[in-house]
Amino acid sequence: MRTPRRLAMVAAALAAATLAVFASVAAAADSSTPRRHVVEIHKLKFVPAKLDVSPGDTIVWVNRDIVPHTITATDKSWDSKTIKKAGEWQMVVQADTPGSYLCRFHPVMKAQFTIVQ
Ligand SMILES: [Cu+2]
């Protein structure tokens, strides 16, 4: 048989669990914490080819191919220079960083990131 005391304990446990869920959701939604995104270059493709990032986030490109590539803004405003096999390059994204890019050696390789606040 349920006593009022037992019900109170169940209610308190439920309240604590609910608070824990809200706390973790709030932490995940906190855009002030910079994130790190990894884009793999594999079989002449950027994977993923589309990415949502926030200002202050870091994007890391890793070359998984045996041939060199570059990560170069379509408008040439930023450029990784040559990234050899197994090499990587990273960039911290600013609010005004152009997000369309390609590989200068293989211009069919195109991708982009979108800045979301
Ligand atoms: Cu390339």
XYZ file of C-alpha atoms and ligand atoms in Angstrom:
118
model
C 0.000 0.000 0.000
C 1.280 3.441 -0.897
C 1.889 5.826 1.930
C 2.018 9.605 1.507
C 5.715 9.457 2.448
C 6.462 6.998 -0.343
C 4.545 9.133 -2.837
C 6.535 12.167 -1.776
C 9.780 10.272 -2.385
C 8.615 9.196 -5.848
C 7.626 12.784 -6.667
C 11.009 14.059 -5.516
C 12.818 11.469 -7.640
C 10.745 12.392 -10.692
C 11.465 16.080 -10.141
C 15.201 15.391 -9.903
C 15.140 13.299 -13.084
C 13.227 16.038 -14.934
C 15.744 18.656 -13.812
C 18.619 16.476 -14.994
C 17.033 16.180 -18.452
C 16.506 19.936 -18.705
C 20.088 20.574 -17.596
C 21.542 18.290 -20.268
C 19.344 19.795 -22.998
C 20.415 23.288 -21.946
C 24.072 22.256 -22.066
C 23.691 20.763 -25.552
C 21.959 23.905 -26.823
C 24.586 26.249 -25.392
C 26.078 27.722 -28.548
C 28.689 29.661 -26.566
C 30.766 26.486 -26.247
C 32.882 26.187 -29.408
C 32.560 22.860 -31.151
C 35.000 20.877 -33.258
C 33.823 19.503 -36.596
C 35.732 16.960 -38.630
C 35.481 16.775 -42.420
C 37.160 13.764 -43.984
C 38.512 13.911 -47.504
C 37.910 10.493 -48.953
C 37.789 9.260 -52.558
C 37.908 12.834 -53.861
C 34.992 13.948 -51.718
C 34.558 16.117 -48.653
C 32.522 14.178 -46.102
C 30.234 15.676 -44.967
C 29.863 18.056 -47.900
C 27.535 20.313 -45.912
C 28.002 21.415 -42.348
C 26.333 23.863 -39.958
C 28.823 25.680 -37.742
C 28.789 28.572 -35.280
C 31.301 31.428 -35.093
C 34.228 30.259 -32.947
C 33.868 26.617 -33.959
C 36.861 24.783 -35.374
C 36.663 22.719 -38.547
C 39.331 20.066 -39.042
C 39.880 18.564 -42.480
C 41.659 15.209 -42.642
C 43.043 13.861 -45.911
C 42.260 10.134 -46.094
C 43.268 9.909 -49.751
C 46.718 9.011 -51.048
C 46.799 12.118 -53.261
C 47.236 15.674 -51.972
C 44.343 18.125 -51.795
C 43.691 21.702 -50.780
C 40.812 23.270 -48.926
C 40.351 26.591 -50.647
C 37.567 29.164 -50.377
C 35.702 29.496 -53.670
C 36.400 33.250 -53.469
C 40.055 32.455 -52.524
C 39.775 34.379 -49.232
C 41.320 31.453 -47.318
C 43.425 28.482 -48.355
C 44.936 25.476 -46.598
C 47.764 25.133 -49.115
C 48.681 21.521 -49.971
C 47.451 18.835 -47.567
C 49.349 15.611 -48.122
C 48.189 12.043 -47.497
C 47.147 11.627 -43.838
C 47.674 15.334 -43.263
C 45.165 17.631 -41.691
C 44.373 21.316 -41.490
C 42.086 23.282 -39.251
C 40.426 26.658 -39.198
C 38.423 28.590 -36.623
C 35.300 29.930 -38.274
C 34.351 33.603 -37.891
C 30.881 35.038 -38.437
C 31.964 36.412 -41.832
C 34.069 33.475 -43.077
C 32.906 32.499 -46.579
C 31.709 28.891 -46.408
C 31.949 27.654 -49.992
C 35.168 25.826 -50.775
C 36.826 23.426 -53.189
C 40.099 21.636 -53.891
C 42.384 23.581 -56.231
C 43.840 20.330 -57.622
C 40.434 18.758 -58.223
C 37.909 21.582 -58.719
C 35.042 19.099 -58.944
C 35.543 18.584 -55.207
C 33.181 21.143 -53.703
C 31.623 21.526 -50.286
C 30.369 24.180 -47.926
C 29.671 25.089 -44.350
C 26.889 27.390 -43.236
C 27.325 29.792 -40.336
C 24.457 29.569 -37.890
C 24.413 31.833 -34.844
Cu 41.864 17.416 -54.329
